PDB file of C-alpha atoms in Angstrom:
ATOM      1  CA  UNK A   1      85.107 -20.977   6.339  1.00 72.00           C
ATOM      2  CA  UNK A   2      85.438 -18.748   3.315  1.00 81.00           C
ATOM      3  CA  UNK A   3      86.594 -15.205   4.032  1.00 89.00           C
ATOM      4  CA  UNK A   4      87.682 -16.139   7.555  1.00 91.00           C
ATOM      5  CA  UNK A   5      91.411 -16.673   6.984  1.00 93.00           C
ATOM      6  CA  UNK A   6      93.454 -15.590  10.011  1.00 92.00           C
ATOM      7  CA  UNK A   7      96.333 -14.701   7.646  1.00 96.00           C
ATOM      8  CA  UNK A   8      94.279 -12.057   5.793  1.00 97.00           C
ATOM      9  CA  UNK A   9      95.521  -8.474   6.016  1.00 97.00           C
ATOM     10  CA  UNK A  10      92.331  -6.408   5.610  1.00 97.00           C
ATOM     11  CA  UNK A  11      88.659  -6.747   6.512  1.00 97.00           C
ATOM     12  CA  UNK A  12      85.866  -5.675   4.170  1.00 97.00           C
ATOM     13  CA  UNK A  13      82.659  -4.969   6.113  1.00 97.00           C
ATOM     14  CA  UNK A  14      79.349  -5.233   4.273  1.00 96.00           C
ATOM     15  CA  UNK A  15      76.466  -2.816   4.769  1.00 96.00           C
ATOM     16  CA  UNK A  16      74.792  -5.394   7.034  1.00 97.00           C
ATOM     17  CA  UNK A  17      77.956  -5.700   9.188  1.00 95.00           C
ATOM     18  CA  UNK A  18      79.299  -9.000   7.862  1.00 95.00           C
ATOM     19  CA  UNK A  19      83.110  -9.057   7.916  1.00 96.00           C
ATOM     20  CA  UNK A  20      85.115 -10.595   5.072  1.00 97.00           C
ATOM     21  CA  UNK A  21      88.823 -11.168   5.751  1.00 98.00           C
ATOM     22  CA  UNK A  22      90.697 -10.608   2.491  1.00 97.00           C
ATOM     23  CA  UNK A  23      94.171 -10.179   1.067  1.00 97.00           C
ATOM     24  CA  UNK A  24      95.118  -6.707  -0.141  1.00 97.00           C
ATOM     25  CA  UNK A  25      97.251  -8.109  -2.960  1.00 97.00           C
ATOM     26  CA  UNK A  26      94.352 -10.108  -4.427  1.00 97.00           C
ATOM     27  CA  UNK A  27      91.973  -7.161  -4.172  1.00 98.00           C
ATOM     28  CA  UNK A  28      94.608  -4.928  -5.798  1.00 97.00           C
ATOM     29  CA  UNK A  29      95.097  -7.318  -8.729  1.00 98.00           C
ATOM     30  CA  UNK A  30      91.341  -7.550  -9.288  1.00 98.00           C
ATOM     31  CA  UNK A  31      90.435  -3.878  -8.870  1.00 98.00           C
ATOM     32  CA  UNK A  32      92.080  -0.573  -9.746  1.00 97.00           C
ATOM     33  CA  UNK A  33      89.994   0.988  -6.956  1.00 96.00           C
ATOM     34  CA  UNK A  34      91.583  -1.213  -4.297  1.00 96.00           C
ATOM     35  CA  UNK A  35      94.999  -0.916  -5.934  1.00 96.00           C
ATOM     36  CA  UNK A  36      94.806   2.855  -5.557  1.00 96.00           C
ATOM     37  CA  UNK A  37      93.371   2.686  -2.057  1.00 94.00           C
ATOM     38  CA  UNK A  38      96.054   0.334  -0.745  1.00 93.00           C
ATOM     39  CA  UNK A  39      98.875   2.336  -2.333  1.00 93.00           C
ATOM     40  CA  UNK A  40      97.963   5.357  -0.180  1.00 87.00           C
ATOM     41  CA  UNK A  41      99.725   5.761   3.196  1.00 85.00           C
ATOM     42  CA  UNK A  42      97.817   3.888   5.894  1.00 70.00           C
ATOM     43  CA  UNK A  43      97.435   5.100   9.484  1.00 64.00           C
ATOM     44  CA  UNK A  44      98.992   2.958  12.222  1.00 64.00           C
ATOM     45  CA  UNK A  45      95.744   2.461  14.119  1.00 55.00           C
ATOM     46  CA  UNK A  46      92.265   3.742  14.681  1.00 49.00           C
ATOM     47  CA  UNK A  47      92.298   7.494  14.961  1.00 51.00           C
ATOM     48  CA  UNK A  48      89.952  10.391  15.536  1.00 47.00           C
ATOM     49  CA  UNK A  49      88.815  10.244  11.894  1.00 57.00           C
ATOM     50  CA  UNK A  50      86.946   7.034  12.725  1.00 61.00           C
ATOM     51  CA  UNK A  51      89.174   4.480  10.992  1.00 74.00           C
ATOM     52  CA  UNK A  52      87.851   1.155  12.233  1.00 90.00           C
ATOM     53  CA  UNK A  53      90.122  -1.674  13.338  1.00 94.00           C
ATOM     54  CA  UNK A  54      89.353  -5.279  14.255  1.00 94.00           C
ATOM     55  CA  UNK A  55      91.900  -7.851  15.403  1.00 93.00           C
ATOM     56  CA  UNK A  56      94.653  -5.428  14.390  1.00 94.00           C
ATOM     57  CA  UNK A  57      93.382  -5.123  10.800  1.00 95.00           C
ATOM     58  CA  UNK A  58      91.895  -2.112   9.057  1.00 93.00           C
ATOM     59  CA  UNK A  59      88.175  -2.446   8.381  1.00 96.00           C
ATOM     60  CA  UNK A  60      86.949  -1.067   5.059  1.00 95.00           C
ATOM     61  CA  UNK A  61      83.206  -0.327   5.147  1.00 95.00           C
ATOM     62  CA  UNK A  62      81.447  -1.252   1.898  1.00 93.00           C
TER      63      UNK A  62
END
């Protein structure tokens, strides 16, 4: 199914809680917003700031 690739490296979560598995590199090429976001240091896991994780991938709420 589309947006369900097990090789993806990030999950975008819609406002109605639908998860889209995506590739950071493709999002970065298509959007300066994502390019900037993914160039920032990333935490190693979910932390007290509420960073969500699923299947070992960071979840970005949209």
